PDB file of C-alpha atoms and ligand atoms in Angstrom:
ATOM      1  CA  UNK A 320     109.791  97.451 111.015  1.00 46.00           C
ATOM      2  CA  UNK A 321     113.159  96.057 110.012  1.00 61.00           C
ATOM      3  CA  UNK A 322     115.290  93.234 111.312  1.00 74.00           C
ATOM      4  CA  UNK A 323     114.804  90.471 108.756  1.00 95.00           C
ATOM      5  CA  UNK A 324     118.263  90.886 107.251  1.00 93.00           C
ATOM      6  CA  UNK A 325     119.377  87.454 105.963  1.00 90.00           C
ATOM      7  CA  UNK A 326     116.722  85.652 108.031  1.00 97.00           C
ATOM      8  CA  UNK A 327     115.374  82.624 106.228  1.00 98.00           C
ATOM      9  CA  UNK A 328     111.623  82.816 105.580  1.00 98.00           C
ATOM     10  CA  UNK A 329     109.600  80.037 103.914  1.00 99.00           C
ATOM     11  CA  UNK A 330     106.287  81.030 102.321  1.00 99.00           C
ATOM     12  CA  UNK A 331     104.090  78.160 101.055  1.00 99.00           C
ATOM     13  CA  UNK A 332     101.815  79.004  98.145  1.00 98.00           C
ATOM     14  CA  UNK A 333     104.335  81.781  97.483  1.00 98.00           C
ATOM     15  CA  UNK A 334     103.475  81.806  93.784  1.00 98.00           C
ATOM     16  CA  UNK A 335      99.864  82.908  94.429  1.00 98.00           C
ATOM     17  CA  UNK A 336      98.214  86.236  95.216  1.00 98.00           C
ATOM     18  CA  UNK A 337      98.667  86.703  98.992  1.00 98.00           C
ATOM     19  CA  UNK A 338     101.789  84.496  99.007  1.00 98.00           C
ATOM     20  CA  UNK A 339     103.645  86.530  96.382  1.00 98.00           C
ATOM     21  CA  UNK A 340     102.754  89.826  98.119  1.00 98.00           C
ATOM     22  CA  UNK A 341     104.137  88.302 101.331  1.00 98.00           C
ATOM     23  CA  UNK A 342     107.342  87.169  99.611  1.00 98.00           C
ATOM     24  CA  UNK A 343     107.899  90.678  98.216  1.00 98.00           C
ATOM     25  CA  UNK A 344     107.366  92.333 101.612  1.00 98.00           C
ATOM     26  CA  UNK A 345     109.815  90.033 103.444  1.00 98.00           C
ATOM     27  CA  UNK A 346     112.416  90.408 100.692  1.00 97.00           C
ATOM     28  CA  UNK A 347     112.043  94.207 100.846  1.00 97.00           C
ATOM     29  CA  UNK A 348     113.011  93.962 104.519  1.00 96.00           C
ATOM     30  CA  UNK A 349     116.154  91.969 103.811  1.00 97.00           C
ATOM     31  CA  UNK A 350     114.922  88.405 104.350  1.00 98.00           C
ATOM     32  CA  UNK A 351     116.099  85.463 102.264  1.00 98.00           C
ATOM     33  CA  UNK A 352     112.870  83.882 101.100  1.00 98.00           C
ATOM     34  CA  UNK A 353     112.154  80.319  99.967  1.00 98.00           C
ATOM     35  CA  UNK A 354     109.110  80.392  97.708  1.00 99.00           C
ATOM     36  CA  UNK A 355     107.321  77.037  98.013  1.00 99.00           C
ATOM     37  CA  UNK A 356     104.550  76.143  95.596  1.00 98.00           C
ATOM     38  CA  UNK A 357     103.170  73.092  93.802  1.00 98.00           C
ATOM     39  CA  UNK A 358     103.165  75.404  90.787  1.00 98.00           C
ATOM     40  CA  UNK A 359     106.928  75.702  90.250  1.00 98.00           C
ATOM     41  CA  UNK A 360     106.528  78.058  87.278  1.00 98.00           C
ATOM     42  CA  UNK A 361     104.494  80.476  89.419  1.00 98.00           C
ATOM     43  CA  UNK A 362     106.983  80.301  92.298  1.00 98.00           C
ATOM     44  CA  UNK A 363     109.885  80.837  89.879  1.00 98.00           C
ATOM     45  CA  UNK A 364     108.249  83.940  88.381  1.00 98.00           C
ATOM     46  CA  UNK A 365     107.927  85.448  91.863  1.00 98.00           C
ATOM     47  CA  UNK A 366     111.474  84.520  92.954  1.00 98.00           C
ATOM     48  CA  UNK A 367     112.985  85.742  89.658  1.00 98.00           C
ATOM     49  CA  UNK A 368     111.184  89.095  89.860  1.00 98.00           C
ATOM     50  CA  UNK A 369     112.411  89.858  93.383  1.00 97.00           C
ATOM     51  CA  UNK A 370     115.923  88.645  92.535  1.00 98.00           C
ATOM     52  CA  UNK A 371     116.041  90.939  89.483  1.00 98.00           C
ATOM     53  CA  UNK A 372     115.031  93.805  91.775  1.00 97.00           C
ATOM     54  CA  UNK A 373     118.059  93.082  93.990  1.00 97.00           C
ATOM     55  CA  UNK A 374     116.478  90.869  96.661  1.00 97.00           C
ATOM     56  CA  UNK A 375     117.151  87.255  97.628  1.00 98.00           C
ATOM     57  CA  UNK A 376     114.605  84.526  96.936  1.00 98.00           C
ATOM     58  CA  UNK A 377     114.564  81.030  95.474  1.00 98.00           C
ATOM     59  CA  UNK A 378     111.710  78.878  94.170  1.00 98.00           C
ATOM     60  CA  UNK A 379     111.152  75.299  95.336  1.00 98.00           C
ATOM     61  CA  UNK A 380     108.652  72.794  93.921  1.00 98.00           C
ATOM     62  CA  UNK A 381     106.648  71.597  96.893  1.00 98.00           C
ATOM     63  CA  UNK A 382     103.207  70.055  97.026  1.00 98.00           C
ATOM     64  CA  UNK A 383     102.523  70.323 100.754  1.00 98.00           C
ATOM     65  CA  UNK A 384     100.263  67.244 100.664  1.00 98.00           C
ATOM     66  CA  UNK A 385     103.254  65.079  99.693  1.00 98.00           C
ATOM     67  CA  UNK A 386     105.418  64.358 102.764  1.00 98.00           C
ATOM     68  CA  UNK A 387     108.596  63.289 100.882  1.00 98.00           C
ATOM     69  CA  UNK A 388     108.370  66.471  98.740  1.00 98.00           C
ATOM     70  CA  UNK A 389     107.989  68.601 101.880  1.00 98.00           C
ATOM     71  CA  UNK A 390     111.041  66.932 103.454  1.00 98.00           C
ATOM     72  CA  UNK A 391     113.125  67.387 100.287  1.00 98.00           C
ATOM     73  CA  UNK A 392     112.095  71.002  99.712  1.00 98.00           C
ATOM     74  CA  UNK A 393     112.727  72.029 103.331  1.00 99.00           C
ATOM     75  CA  UNK A 394     116.166  70.351 103.262  1.00 98.00           C
ATOM     76  CA  UNK A 395     117.037  72.095  99.972  1.00 98.00           C
ATOM     77  CA  UNK A 396     115.840  75.456 101.309  1.00 98.00           C
ATOM     78  CA  UNK A 397     117.969  75.052 104.461  1.00 98.00           C
ATOM     79  CA  UNK A 398     120.956  74.179 102.235  1.00 98.00           C
ATOM     80  CA  UNK A 399     120.376  77.431 100.335  1.00 98.00           C
ATOM     81  CA  UNK A 400     119.565  79.870 103.152  1.00 98.00           C
ATOM     82  CA  UNK A 401     120.336  78.201 106.499  1.00 98.00           C
ATOM     83  CA  UNK A 402     118.000  77.404 109.424  1.00 98.00           C
ATOM     84  CA  UNK A 403     114.391  78.494 109.032  1.00 98.00           C
ATOM     85  CA  UNK A 404     113.516  81.548 111.169  1.00 98.00           C
ATOM     86  CA  UNK A 405     110.005  82.177 109.820  1.00 98.00           C
ATOM     87  CA  UNK A 406     107.416  79.833 108.310  1.00 99.00           C
ATOM     88  CA  UNK A 407     104.302  81.248 106.630  1.00 99.00           C
ATOM     89  CA  UNK A 408     101.789  78.480 105.920  1.00 99.00           C
ATOM     90  CA  UNK A 409      99.823  80.223 103.199  1.00 98.00           C
ATOM     91  CA  UNK A 410      99.073  77.566 100.542  1.00 98.00           C
ATOM     92  CA  UNK A 411      95.354  76.920 100.304  1.00 98.00           C
ATOM     93  CA  UNK A 412      92.620  75.768  97.959  1.00 98.00           C
ATOM     94  CA  UNK A 413      88.845  75.683  97.948  1.00 96.00           C
ATOM     95  CA  UNK A 414      85.744  74.306  96.241  1.00 95.00           C
ATOM     96  CA  UNK A 415      82.779  76.654  96.411  1.00 94.00           C
ATOM     97  CA  UNK A 416      79.589  74.631  96.640  1.00 94.00           C
ATOM     98  CA  UNK A 417      76.916  73.914  99.271  1.00 95.00           C
ATOM     99  CA  UNK A 418      77.983  71.075 101.578  1.00 98.00           C
ATOM    100  CA  UNK A 419      75.279  68.659 100.374  1.00 98.00           C
ATOM    101  CA  UNK A 420      76.557  69.019  96.796  1.00 97.00           C
ATOM    102  CA  UNK A 421      80.147  68.073  97.707  1.00 98.00           C
ATOM    103  CA  UNK A 422      81.524  64.530  97.692  1.00 98.00           C
ATOM    104  CA  UNK A 423      83.697  62.660 100.219  1.00 98.00           C
ATOM    105  CA  UNK A 424      86.464  62.576  97.558  1.00 98.00           C
ATOM    106  CA  UNK A 425      86.389  66.388  97.404  1.00 98.00           C
ATOM    107  CA  UNK A 426      86.540  66.568 101.224  1.00 98.00           C
ATOM    108  CA  UNK A 427      89.707  64.470 101.114  1.00 98.00           C
ATOM    109  CA  UNK A 428      91.342  66.936  98.690  1.00 98.00           C
ATOM    110  CA  UNK A 429      90.294  69.940 100.768  1.00 98.00           C
ATOM    111  CA  UNK A 430      91.522  68.374 104.008  1.00 98.00           C
ATOM    112  CA  UNK A 431      94.805  67.241 102.387  1.00 98.00           C
ATOM    113  CA  UNK A 432      95.696  70.758 101.236  1.00 98.00           C
ATOM    114  CA  UNK A 433      94.201  73.020 103.896  1.00 98.00           C
ATOM    115  CA  UNK A 434      94.906  70.951 107.004  1.00 98.00           C
ATOM    116  CA  UNK A 435      97.217  67.976 106.452  1.00 98.00           C
ATOM    117  CA  UNK A 436      99.576  70.041 104.257  1.00 98.00           C
ATOM    118  CA  UNK A 437     100.051  72.522 107.094  1.00 98.00           C
ATOM    119  CA  UNK A 438     100.596  69.600 109.521  1.00 98.00           C
ATOM    120  CA  UNK A 439     103.434  68.323 107.298  1.00 99.00           C
ATOM    121  CA  UNK A 440     105.044  71.758 107.107  1.00 99.00           C
ATOM    122  CA  UNK A 441     104.923  72.209 110.896  1.00 99.00           C
ATOM    123  CA  UNK A 442     106.163  68.669 111.539  1.00 99.00           C
ATOM    124  CA  UNK A 443     109.158  69.054 109.224  1.00 99.00           C
ATOM    125  CA  UNK A 444     110.151  72.655 110.063  1.00 99.00           C
ATOM    126  CA  UNK A 445     109.520  72.763 113.829  1.00 98.00           C
ATOM    127  CA  UNK A 446     112.367  70.440 114.937  1.00 98.00           C
ATOM    128  CA  UNK A 447     114.946  72.844 113.460  1.00 98.00           C
ATOM    129  CA  UNK A 448     113.254  75.778 115.203  1.00 98.00           C
ATOM    130  CA  UNK A 449     113.307  73.862 118.500  1.00 98.00           C
ATOM    131  CA  UNK A 450     117.024  73.229 118.014  1.00 98.00           C
ATOM    132  CA  UNK A 451     117.600  76.939 117.302  1.00 98.00           C
ATOM    133  CA  UNK A 452     115.409  77.930 120.265  1.00 98.00           C
ATOM    134  CA  UNK A 453     113.796  80.438 117.885  1.00 98.00           C
ATOM    135  CA  UNK A 454     110.960  80.495 115.405  1.00 98.00           C
ATOM    136  CA  UNK A 455     108.028  82.480 114.081  1.00 98.00           C
ATOM    137  CA  UNK A 456     105.124  80.636 112.461  1.00 99.00           C
ATOM    138  CA  UNK A 457     102.247  82.476 110.822  1.00 99.00           C
ATOM    139  CA  UNK A 458      99.322  80.429 109.580  1.00 99.00           C
ATOM    140  CA  UNK A 459      96.946  81.863 107.007  1.00 98.00           C
ATOM    141  CA  UNK A 460      93.434  80.727 107.876  1.00 98.00           C
ATOM    142  CA  UNK A 461      90.273  82.626 106.866  1.00 98.00           C
ATOM    143  CA  UNK A 462      87.403  84.577 108.360  1.00 97.00           C
ATOM    144  CA  UNK A 463      85.423  81.458 107.319  1.00 97.00           C
ATOM    145  CA  UNK A 464      87.096  79.726 110.291  1.00 98.00           C
ATOM    146  CA  UNK A 465      85.725  82.331 112.704  1.00 96.00           C
ATOM    147  CA  UNK A 466      82.207  83.019 111.436  1.00 96.00           C
ATOM    148  CA  UNK A 467      81.484  80.294 108.836  1.00 96.00           C
ATOM    149  CA  UNK A 468      80.885  80.880 105.132  1.00 94.00           C
ATOM    150  CA  UNK A 469      78.139  79.431 102.925  1.00 93.00           C
ATOM    151  CA  UNK A 470      79.563  77.174 100.216  1.00 94.00           C
ATOM    152  CA  UNK A 471      82.815  76.570 102.107  1.00 96.00           C
ATOM    153  CA  UNK A 472      81.870  74.045 104.812  1.00 98.00           C
ATOM    154  CA  UNK A 473      84.849  71.684 104.625  1.00 98.00           C
ATOM    155  CA  UNK A 474      87.342  74.469 103.863  1.00 98.00           C
ATOM    156  CA  UNK A 475      86.021  76.419 106.886  1.00 98.00           C
ATOM    157  CA  UNK A 476      86.351  73.288 109.042  1.00 98.00           C
ATOM    158  CA  UNK A 477      89.986  72.878 107.933  1.00 98.00           C
ATOM    159  CA  UNK A 478      90.792  76.536 108.595  1.00 98.00           C
ATOM    160  CA  UNK A 479      89.163  76.305 112.051  1.00 98.00           C
ATOM    161  CA  UNK A 480      91.350  73.234 112.608  1.00 98.00           C
ATOM    162  CA  UNK A 481      94.375  75.300 111.606  1.00 98.00           C
ATOM    163  CA  UNK A 482      93.420  77.908 114.226  1.00 98.00           C
ATOM    164  CA  UNK A 483      93.163  75.245 116.958  1.00 98.00           C
ATOM    165  CA  UNK A 484      96.437  73.667 115.805  1.00 98.00           C
ATOM    166  CA  UNK A 485      98.139  77.064 115.990  1.00 99.00           C
ATOM    167  CA  UNK A 486      96.962  77.733 119.548  1.00 98.00           C
ATOM    168  CA  UNK A 487      98.066  74.272 120.664  1.00 98.00           C
ATOM    169  CA  UNK A 488     101.516  74.533 119.048  1.00 99.00           C
ATOM    170  CA  UNK A 489     101.843  78.049 120.489  1.00 99.00           C
ATOM    171  CA  UNK A 490     101.442  76.478 123.942  1.00 98.00           C
ATOM    172  CA  UNK A 491     103.704  73.474 123.285  1.00 98.00           C
ATOM    173  CA  UNK A 492     106.563  75.552 121.842  1.00 98.00           C
ATOM    174  CA  UNK A 493     106.477  78.786 123.841  1.00 98.00           C
ATOM    175  CA  UNK A 494     109.311  77.397 125.983  1.00 98.00           C
ATOM    176  CA  UNK A 495     111.437  77.184 122.829  1.00 98.00           C
ATOM    177  CA  UNK A 496     110.831  80.878 122.029  1.00 98.00           C
ATOM    178  CA  UNK A 497     108.715  79.853 119.050  1.00 98.00           C
ATOM    179  CA  UNK A 498     105.542  81.853 118.434  1.00 98.00           C
ATOM    180  CA  UNK A 499     102.587  80.662 116.369  1.00 99.00           C
ATOM    181  CA  UNK A 500      99.933  83.145 115.232  1.00 99.00           C
ATOM    182  CA  UNK A 501      97.129  83.210 112.693  1.00 98.00           C
ATOM    183  CA  UNK A 502      96.098  85.756 110.077  1.00 98.00           C
ATOM    184  CA  UNK A 503      92.551  85.463 108.693  1.00 98.00           C
ATOM    185  CA  UNK A 504      91.990  87.151 105.346  1.00 98.00           C
ATOM    186  CA  UNK A 505      88.483  88.088 104.291  1.00 97.00           C
ATOM    187  CA  UNK A 506      87.487  88.213 100.590  1.00 96.00           C
ATOM    188  CA  UNK A 507      90.693  89.192  98.781  1.00 97.00           C
ATOM    189  CA  UNK A 508      91.132  89.707  95.050  1.00 95.00           C
ATOM    190  CA  UNK A 509      93.207  86.649  94.023  1.00 97.00           C
ATOM    191  CA  UNK A 510      92.785  83.574  91.783  1.00 95.00           C
ATOM    192  CA  UNK A 511      91.106  81.787  94.690  1.00 93.00           C
ATOM    193  CA  UNK A 512      88.537  84.584  95.042  1.00 91.00           C
ATOM    194  CA  UNK A 513      87.940  84.541  91.271  1.00 91.00           C
ATOM    195  CA  UNK A 514      86.957  80.860  91.615  1.00 88.00           C
ATOM    196  CA  UNK A 515      84.709  81.749  94.548  1.00 84.00           C
ATOM    197  CA  UNK A 516      82.930  84.396  92.458  1.00 85.00           C
ATOM    198  CA  UNK A 517      82.432  81.912  89.602  1.00 83.00           C
ATOM    199  CA  UNK A 518      81.061  79.332  92.057  1.00 77.00           C
ATOM    200  CA  UNK A 519      78.521  81.891  93.249  1.00 78.00           C
ATOM    201  CA  UNK A 520      76.944  82.125  89.774  1.00 79.00           C
ATOM    202  CA  UNK A 521      76.475  85.913  89.850  1.00 85.00           C
ATOM    203  CA  UNK A 522      79.958  87.361  90.527  1.00 85.00           C
ATOM    204  CA  UNK A 523      78.990  91.046  90.306  1.00 88.00           C
ATOM    205  CA  UNK A 524      76.108  90.652  92.747  1.00 88.00           C
ATOM    206  CA  UNK A 525      78.385  88.774  95.158  1.00 86.00           C
ATOM    207  CA  UNK A 526      81.112  91.440  95.039  1.00 89.00           C
ATOM    208  CA  UNK A 527      78.523  94.173  95.607  1.00 91.00           C
ATOM    209  CA  UNK A 528      77.101  92.253  98.586  1.00 90.00           C
ATOM    210  CA  UNK A 529      80.589  91.932 100.077  1.00 90.00           C
ATOM    211  CA  UNK A 530      81.281  95.632  99.513  1.00 92.00           C
ATOM    212  CA  UNK A 531      78.119  96.514 101.391  1.00 94.00           C
ATOM    213  CA  UNK A 532      78.925  94.199 104.312  1.00 94.00           C
ATOM    214  CA  UNK A 533      82.615  95.148 104.684  1.00 97.00           C
ATOM    215  CA  UNK A 534      82.769  98.257 106.928  1.00 97.00           C
ATOM    216  CA  UNK A 535      85.860  99.595 105.124  1.00 98.00           C
ATOM    217  CA  UNK A 536      83.874  99.341 101.887  1.00 96.00           C
ATOM    218  CA  UNK A 537      85.984  97.253  99.531  1.00 96.00           C
ATOM    219  CA  UNK A 538      87.283  93.769  98.713  1.00 96.00           C
ATOM    220  CA  UNK A 539      90.811  93.137 100.036  1.00 97.00           C
ATOM    221  CA  UNK A 540      93.915  93.287  97.853  1.00 98.00           C
ATOM    222  CA  UNK A 541      96.838  90.835  98.299  1.00 98.00           C
ATOM    223  CA  UNK A 542      99.000  93.748  99.498  1.00 98.00           C
ATOM    224  CA  UNK A 543      96.610  94.251 102.457  1.00 98.00           C
ATOM    225  CA  UNK A 544      97.863  91.037 104.105  1.00 98.00           C
ATOM    226  CA  UNK A 545     101.674  91.163 104.457  1.00 98.00           C
ATOM    227  CA  UNK A 546     101.642  93.952 107.072  1.00 98.00           C
ATOM    228  CA  UNK A 547      99.971  91.686 109.648  1.00 98.00           C
ATOM    229  CA  UNK A 548     102.049  88.657 108.612  1.00 98.00           C
ATOM    230  CA  UNK A 549     105.347  90.544 108.857  1.00 98.00           C
ATOM    231  CA  UNK A 550     104.270  92.016 112.213  1.00 98.00           C
ATOM    232  CA  UNK A 551     103.798  88.539 113.734  1.00 98.00           C
ATOM    233  CA  UNK A 552     107.230  87.553 112.364  1.00 98.00           C
ATOM    234  CA  UNK A 553     108.950  90.643 113.719  1.00 97.00           C
ATOM    235  CA  UNK A 554     110.681  91.329 117.016  1.00 96.00           C
ATOM    236  CA  UNK A 555     107.842  93.750 117.785  1.00 97.00           C
ATOM    237  CA  UNK A 556     105.632  90.670 118.273  1.00 98.00           C
ATOM    238  CA  UNK A 557     108.058  88.616 120.360  1.00 97.00           C
ATOM    239  CA  UNK A 558     105.549  88.513 123.292  1.00 98.00           C
ATOM    240  CA  UNK A 559     102.542  87.662 121.079  1.00 98.00           C
ATOM    241  CA  UNK A 560     101.576  84.033 120.496  1.00 98.00           C
ATOM    242  CA  UNK A 561      98.452  81.962 119.877  1.00 98.00           C
ATOM    243  CA  UNK A 562      96.584  84.964 118.504  1.00 98.00           C
ATOM    244  CA  UNK A 563      94.175  85.251 115.579  1.00 98.00           C
ATOM    245  CA  UNK A 564      93.935  88.489 113.591  1.00 98.00           C
ATOM    246  CA  UNK A 565      91.375  89.171 110.875  1.00 98.00           C
ATOM    247  CA  UNK A 566      92.511  91.334 107.978  1.00 98.00           C
ATOM    248  CA  UNK A 567      89.157  91.775 106.288  1.00 97.00           C
ATOM    249  CA  UNK A 568      88.155  95.422 106.372  1.00 98.00           C
ATOM    250  CA  UNK A 569      86.096  94.795 109.517  1.00 97.00           C
ATOM    251  CA  UNK A 570      83.912  92.076 107.925  1.00 96.00           C
ATOM    252  CA  UNK A 571      84.207  90.061 111.145  1.00 95.00           C
ATOM    253  CA  UNK A 572      84.963  91.667 114.486  1.00 95.00           C
ATOM    254  CA  UNK A 573      85.989  89.101 117.093  1.00 88.00           C
ATOM    255  CA  UNK A 574      86.351  90.067 120.773  1.00 80.00           C
TER     256      UNK A 574
HETATM  257  N1  NAD N1392      91.560  85.220  98.539  1.00 81.20           N
HETATM  258  C1  NAD N1392      90.681  85.124  99.503  1.00 81.20           C
HETATM  259  O1  NAD N1392      89.548  85.667  99.413  1.00 81.20           O
HETATM  260  C2  NAD N1392      91.026  84.374 100.773  1.00 81.20           C
HETATM  261  C3  NAD N1392      90.144  84.494 101.856  1.00 81.20           C
HETATM  262  C4  NAD N1392      90.439  83.818 103.027  1.00 81.20           C
HETATM  263  C5  NAD N1392      91.590  83.050 103.117  1.00 81.20           C
HETATM  264  N2  NAD N1392      92.429  82.952 102.043  1.00 81.20           N
HETATM  265  C6  NAD N1392      93.623  82.105 102.196  1.00 81.20           C
HETATM  266  O2  NAD N1392      94.768  82.822 101.792  1.00 81.20           O
HETATM  267  C7  NAD N1392      95.763  81.898 101.341  1.00 81.20           C
HETATM  268  C8  NAD N1392      96.323  82.363 100.004  1.00 81.20           C
HETATM  269  O3  NAD N1392      95.311  82.283  99.032  1.00 81.20           O
HETATM  270  P1  NAD N1392      95.192  83.267  97.769  1.00 81.20           P
HETATM  271  O4  NAD N1392      93.910  83.965  97.894  1.00 81.20           O
HETATM  272  O5  NAD N1392      96.434  84.039  97.627  1.00 81.20           O
HETATM  273  O6  NAD N1392      94.996  82.192  96.612  1.00 81.20           O
HETATM  274  P2  NAD N1392      95.889  81.863  95.309  1.00 81.20           P
HETATM  275  O7  NAD N1392      95.101  80.824  94.601  1.00 81.20           O
HETATM  276  O8  NAD N1392      96.247  83.118  94.601  1.00 81.20           O
HETATM  277  O9  NAD N1392      97.225  81.237  95.921  1.00 81.20           O
HETATM  278  C9  NAD N1392      97.266  79.958  96.521  1.00 81.20           C
HETATM  279  C10 NAD N1392      98.614  79.351  96.181  1.00 81.20           C
HETATM  280  O10 NAD N1392      98.718  78.106  96.896  1.00 81.20           O
HETATM  281  C11 NAD N1392      99.281  77.166  95.994  1.00 81.20           C
HETATM  282  N3  NAD N1392      98.893  75.799  96.410  1.00 81.20           N
HETATM  283  C12 NAD N1392      97.662  75.255  96.388  1.00 81.20           C
HETATM  284  N4  NAD N1392      97.718  73.982  96.794  1.00 81.20           N
HETATM  285  C13 NAD N1392      99.018  73.725  97.099  1.00 81.20           C
HETATM  286  C14 NAD N1392      99.721  72.581  97.565  1.00 81.20           C
HETATM  287  N5  NAD N1392      99.099  71.420  97.765  1.00 81.20           N
HETATM  288  N6  NAD N1392     101.047  72.675  97.772  1.00 81.20           N
HETATM  289  C15 NAD N1392     101.694  73.838  97.544  1.00 81.20           C
HETATM  290  N7  NAD N1392     101.101  74.947  97.064  1.00 81.20           N
HETATM  291  C16 NAD N1392      99.767  74.883  96.853  1.00 81.20           C
HETATM  292  C17 NAD N1392      98.713  77.523  94.632  1.00 81.20           C
HETATM  293  O11 NAD N1392      99.493  76.967  93.573  1.00 81.20           O
HETATM  294  C18 NAD N1392      98.768  79.046  94.682  1.00 81.20           C
HETATM  295  O12 NAD N1392      99.999  79.551  94.211  1.00 81.20           O
HETATM  296  C19 NAD N1392      95.079  80.525 101.297  1.00 81.20           C
HETATM  297  O13 NAD N1392      95.414  79.776 102.448  1.00 81.20           O
HETATM  298  C20 NAD N1392      93.613  80.862 101.318  1.00 81.20           C
HETATM  299  O14 NAD N1392      92.834  79.826 101.859  1.00 81.20           O
HETATM  300  C21 NAD N1392      92.173  83.606 100.880  1.00 81.20           C
END
């Protein structure tokens, strides 16, 4: 798969595990990548590494829950690399605790990052895609959205909301040649999963339980995800929209 030469790709949460793997894969295929993260140091490390290796990427401070920051970062990214061709909404965050032990204040944080943040990104980036009559949006949800996950009630609700949002925007914007698809990771070895393991109390037992229940027999690695993400962004997927694909070693198998 090629064809991303000089196309502008924004990856939110691009400083994290799955985000940075995604940045590297797009850059390797010639894209110009804007690395958005609330952790500017993390985003800068990722952008600097790919730039040193001969690719094109730039870090932007962007907390997706903050609308003015989203507007400023998207404008600055367009100044740097031109109209946005591909948006990967990957930033996410979780609290791992049974629902009855969570507080309404924590729900607000979870909803702000995992749902409202993605709403801001769509709302700010989509008008330019409509104008261009072209766009590829890939939203990173979770298998928790499809089958539920103990200790992740509000997060799962947000990710299920992201799936429904994606299908609706896929319908609204098909006439503009904009596709919107969803990738659902399963347990994947990143900082977020490390927190999940800690929240579970007995990390080794949890990992072993996952290994036993994942047909392909292992926890995911960040590098397992970009293949599906890049596929949805590619010309090979130009007739694919509103779809949800799990990349979880077969943990969930949806018909
Ligand atoms: N790792 C897993 O097991 C797993 C499973 C299912 C889904 N996911 C999803 O995959 C995506 C990537 O997660 P990851 O596992 O790479 O985690 P990660 O913690 O390594 O990366 C998440 C990144 O998002 C950034 N971020 C968080 N809140 C932000 C905000 N408000 N604004 C901008 N950036 C913000 C963080 O700074 C971090 O760089 C998330 O959407 C997550 O929900 C992960």
